[in-house]
Amino acid sequence: MRECILSPSLLSADFGNLRAELIALEKAGLKWVHWDVMDGLFVPNITFGPPVIKALRTASSLFFDVHLMIERPERYIEDFAQAGADLLCVHAESTLHLERTLSAIRDSGMQVGLSLNPGTPLNILEYVLPQLDMVLIMSVNPGFGGQSFIPFCRDKIRDLKKMIQEKNASTLIQVDGGVTLDNARELFTLGADVLVSGSAFFGFPPYDQRHRAFLDAIAGS
């Protein structure tokens, strides 16, 4: 049975108590946590950077799934590696020399992720897919939490799953944006391996019960 991973987005957590939030997630049985890094340029908002991640790395053994919504992410690859990121996901739209950036992430010792905005076609993956541990399908336009899922992204997830199978790759599919209990099973069925949920997760404590509710929804029970 294919596993589905839930990666709660700290964008919706209590920024004043991130250490406590990470500890609570781990106690609730989560394995991954999603860091949305924003620079105010690629997206309107500004969140946190390597110093915050580094300060909290010692507080958690969760898998740090770091999503860079920043311009020219190649400038900061080593910084995030040293901060303790396990996987670094950059946007295809944010870097000029895509293959070079992906190779630099791999060389730094992190897993490699590539994110696509809703309107970015899958053909940009044609030659780099074998380099990727994960592709992140943005199912909302990035920069703000609490948005609704964009319907055409269902087809995009399905088509990406087919592409991965045709290339005999082991790349994971992550979906971020408008992920709720109501659509979690459908997204998993379409091909998603990792679901990012922000407000639909953190807004409904306690976290162990919310985690179980997501797992039950995915399983259809």
CSV table of C-alpha atoms in Angstrom, one decimal:
chain,number,residue,atom,x,y,z
A,1,MET,CA,0.0,0.0,0.0
A,2,ARG,CA,1.4,3.4,-1.0
A,3,GLU,CA,2.0,5.7,1.9
A,4,CYS,CA,0.8,9.3,2.1
A,5,ILE,CA,2.8,11.7,4.2
A,6,LEU,CA,1.2,14.7,5.9
A,7,SER,CA,3.6,17.7,6.1
A,8,PRO,CA,1.9,20.5,8.1
A,9,SER,CA,2.8,24.0,7.0
A,10,LEU,CA,4.3,26.2,9.7
A,11,LEU,CA,2.9,29.2,7.9
A,12,SER,CA,-0.2,28.6,9.9
A,13,ALA,CA,1.5,27.8,13.2
A,14,ASP,CA,2.0,30.1,16.1
A,15,PHE,CA,5.1,32.0,15.1
A,16,GLY,CA,5.7,33.0,18.7
A,17,ASN,CA,6.0,29.4,19.8
A,18,LEU,CA,7.5,27.5,17.0
A,19,ARG,CA,9.7,25.4,19.2
A,20,ALA,CA,6.6,24.2,21.1
A,21,GLU,CA,4.7,23.7,17.9
A,22,LEU,CA,7.5,21.4,16.5
A,23,ILE,CA,7.5,19.4,19.7
A,24,ALA,CA,3.7,19.0,19.6
A,25,LEU,CA,3.8,17.8,16.0
A,26,GLU,CA,6.3,15.2,16.8
A,27,LYS,CA,4.4,14.0,19.8
A,28,ALA,CA,1.3,13.8,17.6
A,29,GLY,CA,3.0,11.3,15.3
A,30,LEU,CA,3.9,13.6,12.4
A,31,LYS,CA,7.1,12.8,10.5
A,32,TRP,CA,7.5,15.8,8.2
A,33,VAL,CA,7.0,19.6,8.7
A,34,HIS,CA,6.8,22.1,5.9
A,35,TRP,CA,8.7,25.4,6.0
A,36,ASP,CA,7.4,28.1,3.7
A,37,VAL,CA,10.3,30.6,3.2
A,38,MET,CA,9.2,33.8,1.5
A,39,ASP,CA,11.3,36.9,0.6
A,40,GLY,CA,8.8,39.6,-0.3
A,41,LEU,CA,9.9,39.5,-3.9
A,42,PHE,CA,8.9,36.2,-5.5
A,43,VAL,CA,5.8,36.4,-3.3
A,44,PRO,CA,4.4,39.4,-1.4
A,45,ASN,CA,5.0,38.1,2.1
A,46,ILE,CA,8.1,37.6,4.2
A,47,THR,CA,8.5,34.7,6.7
A,48,PHE,CA,11.6,33.1,8.1
A,49,GLY,CA,15.0,32.2,6.8
A,50,PRO,CA,18.0,30.0,7.7
A,51,PRO,CA,18.7,31.5,11.2
A,52,VAL,CA,15.2,30.5,12.4
A,53,ILE,CA,15.4,27.0,10.9
A,54,LYS,CA,18.9,26.5,12.4
A,55,ALA,CA,17.8,27.7,15.8
A,56,LEU,CA,14.9,25.1,15.8
A,57,ARG,CA,16.7,22.2,14.2
A,58,THR,CA,18.0,21.0,17.6
A,59,ALA,CA,14.4,21.0,18.9
A,60,SER,CA,13.1,18.5,16.4
A,61,SER,CA,13.9,15.3,14.6
A,62,LEU,CA,11.1,15.9,12.1
A,63,PHE,CA,12.0,15.9,8.4
A,64,PHE,CA,12.5,19.5,7.5
A,65,ASP,CA,10.7,20.0,4.2
A,66,VAL,CA,11.9,23.5,3.1
A,67,HIS,CA,10.0,25.3,0.3
A,68,LEU,CA,11.8,28.4,-1.0
A,69,MET,CA,9.5,31.0,-2.5
A,70,ILE,CA,12.4,33.4,-3.1
A,71,GLU,CA,14.2,34.9,-6.1
A,72,ARG,CA,17.5,33.4,-7.1
A,73,PRO,CA,17.4,30.6,-4.5
A,74,GLU,CA,20.9,29.4,-5.6
A,75,ARG,CA,22.4,32.2,-3.5
A,76,TYR,CA,21.2,30.5,-0.3
A,77,ILE,CA,21.6,26.8,-0.9
A,78,GLU,CA,24.5,26.3,1.5
A,79,ASP,CA,22.9,28.4,4.1
A,80,PHE,CA,19.8,26.2,4.2
A,81,ALA,CA,22.0,23.1,4.2
A,82,GLN,CA,23.9,24.3,7.2
A,83,ALA,CA,20.7,25.3,8.9
A,84,GLY,CA,19.5,21.7,8.8
A,85,ALA,CA,17.1,21.4,5.9
A,86,ASP,CA,16.5,17.8,4.9
A,87,LEU,CA,14.9,18.6,1.5
A,88,LEU,CA,15.2,21.9,-0.3
A,89,CYS,CA,12.5,22.7,-2.9
A,90,VAL,CA,13.0,25.7,-5.3
A,91,HIS,CA,10.6,27.1,-7.8
A,92,ALA,CA,11.2,26.5,-11.5
A,93,GLU,CA,10.1,30.1,-12.1
A,94,SER,CA,12.7,31.6,-9.7
A,95,THR,CA,16.0,30.5,-11.0
A,96,LEU,CA,17.6,31.1,-14.4
A,97,HIS,CA,20.0,28.0,-14.5
A,98,LEU,CA,17.6,25.3,-13.3
A,99,GLU,CA,19.8,22.3,-13.7
A,100,ARG,CA,22.8,24.0,-12.0
A,101,THR,CA,20.6,24.9,-9.0
A,102,LEU,CA,19.2,21.4,-8.7
A,103,SER,CA,22.7,19.9,-8.8
A,104,ALA,CA,24.0,22.4,-6.2
A,105,ILE,CA,21.2,21.3,-3.8
A,106,ARG,CA,22.2,17.6,-4.3
A,107,ASP,CA,25.9,18.4,-3.8
A,108,SER,CA,25.1,20.2,-0.6
A,109,GLY,CA,23.7,16.9,0.9
A,110,MET,CA,20.0,17.8,0.8
A,111,GLN,CA,17.2,16.0,-1.1
A,112,VAL,CA,16.1,17.9,-4.2
A,113,GLY,CA,12.6,19.3,-4.8
A,114,LEU,CA,11.2,21.5,-7.6
A,115,SER,CA,8.0,23.5,-7.3
A,116,LEU,CA,5.7,24.5,-10.1
A,117,ASN,CA,3.2,27.4,-9.8
A,118,PRO,CA,-0.4,26.5,-11.0
A,119,GLY,CA,0.1,28.0,-14.4
A,120,THR,CA,3.6,26.5,-15.1
A,121,PRO,CA,3.3,23.5,-17.5
A,122,LEU,CA,4.8,20.1,-16.7
A,123,ASN,CA,7.1,20.1,-19.7
A,124,ILE,CA,9.7,22.0,-17.8
A,125,LEU,CA,10.3,18.7,-16.0
A,126,GLU,CA,11.1,16.8,-19.1
A,127,TYR,CA,14.9,16.6,-18.7
A,128,VAL,CA,15.4,17.2,-15.0
A,129,LEU,CA,12.8,14.8,-13.5
A,130,PRO,CA,15.5,12.1,-12.9
A,131,GLN,CA,17.3,14.6,-10.6
A,132,LEU,CA,14.3,15.2,-8.4
A,133,ASP,CA,13.3,13.5,-5.2
A,134,MET,CA,10.1,15.5,-5.2
A,135,VAL,CA,7.9,17.7,-7.4
A,136,LEU,CA,5.7,20.2,-5.6
A,137,ILE,CA,2.5,21.0,-7.4
A,138,MET,CA,1.2,24.4,-6.1
A,139,SER,CA,-2.6,24.1,-6.1
A,140,VAL,CA,-2.9,27.8,-5.2
A,141,ASN,CA,-0.9,30.8,-6.2
A,142,PRO,CA,1.9,31.0,-3.6
A,143,GLY,CA,2.3,33.6,-1.0
A,144,PHE,CA,-0.8,33.4,1.3
A,145,GLY,CA,-2.3,30.7,3.4
A,146,GLY,CA,-6.0,29.7,3.5
A,147,GLN,CA,-6.6,29.8,-0.2
A,148,SER,CA,-9.0,27.5,-2.1
A,149,PHE,CA,-7.7,24.6,-4.3
A,150,ILE,CA,-7.5,25.5,-8.0
A,151,PRO,CA,-9.6,22.8,-9.8
A,152,PHE,CA,-7.4,22.3,-12.9
A,153,CYS,CA,-4.5,21.2,-10.6
A,154,ARG,CA,-6.3,17.8,-10.4
A,155,ASP,CA,-5.4,17.1,-14.0
A,156,LYS,CA,-1.8,18.4,-13.4
A,157,ILE,CA,-1.3,15.9,-10.5
A,158,ARG,CA,-2.7,13.0,-12.6
A,159,ASP,CA,-0.5,14.0,-15.6
A,160,LEU,CA,2.6,14.2,-13.4
A,161,LYS,CA,2.0,10.8,-12.0
A,162,LYS,CA,1.8,9.4,-15.5
A,163,MET,CA,5.0,11.2,-16.5
A,164,ILE,CA,6.8,9.7,-13.4
A,165,GLN,CA,5.6,6.2,-14.2
A,166,GLU,CA,6.6,6.5,-17.9
A,167,LYS,CA,10.1,7.6,-16.9
A,168,ASN,CA,10.3,4.8,-14.3
A,169,ALA,CA,11.3,7.4,-11.7
A,170,SER,CA,10.7,7.3,-8.0
A,171,THR,CA,10.0,11.0,-7.6
A,172,LEU,CA,7.4,11.9,-4.9
A,173,ILE,CA,4.5,14.3,-5.7
A,174,GLN,CA,3.7,16.9,-3.1
A,175,VAL,CA,0.6,19.1,-3.2
A,176,ASP,CA,0.4,22.4,-1.4
A,177,GLY,CA,-2.6,24.7,-1.4
A,178,GLY,CA,-6.2,24.2,-0.3
A,179,VAL,CA,-5.6,20.7,1.1
A,180,THR,CA,-8.4,19.7,3.5
A,181,LEU,CA,-10.0,16.6,4.9
A,182,ASP,CA,-12.6,16.9,2.1
A,183,ASN,CA,-10.1,16.5,-0.8
A,184,ALA,CA,-7.2,14.6,0.8
A,185,ARG,CA,-8.3,11.2,-0.4
A,186,GLU,CA,-8.9,12.4,-4.0
A,187,LEU,CA,-5.5,14.0,-4.1
A,188,PHE,CA,-3.8,10.8,-2.9
A,189,THR,CA,-5.8,8.8,-5.4
A,190,LEU,CA,-4.7,11.1,-8.2
A,191,GLY,CA,-1.0,10.5,-7.3
A,192,ALA,CA,0.0,12.7,-4.4
A,193,ASP,CA,2.5,11.2,-2.0
A,194,VAL,CA,2.9,14.2,0.3
A,195,LEU,CA,0.1,16.6,1.3
A,196,VAL,CA,0.9,20.0,2.8
A,197,SER,CA,-1.9,21.5,5.0
A,198,GLY,CA,-1.7,24.7,6.9
A,199,SER,CA,-4.8,26.3,8.2
A,200,ALA,CA,-6.8,23.1,7.7
A,201,PHE,CA,-4.4,21.4,10.1
A,202,PHE,CA,-3.2,23.9,12.6
A,203,GLY,CA,-6.6,25.4,13.0
A,204,PHE,CA,-8.0,22.2,14.5
A,205,PRO,CA,-6.1,21.1,17.6
A,206,PRO,CA,-5.3,18.8,19.2
A,207,TYR,CA,-2.8,17.8,16.6
A,208,ASP,CA,-2.8,14.0,17.2
A,209,GLN,CA,-6.6,13.9,16.5
A,210,ARG,CA,-6.2,16.1,13.5
A,211,HIS,CA,-3.4,13.9,12.2
A,212,ARG,CA,-5.6,10.9,12.6
A,213,ALA,CA,-8.5,12.6,10.9
A,214,PHE,CA,-6.3,13.2,7.9
A,215,LEU,CA,-5.0,9.7,7.8
A,216,ASP,CA,-8.5,8.3,8.0
A,217,ALA,CA,-9.7,10.6,5.3
A,218,ILE,CA,-6.9,9.5,3.0
A,219,ALA,CA,-7.7,5.9,3.7
A,220,GLY,CA,-11.4,6.5,3.1
A,221,SER,CA,-12.3,5.3,6.5
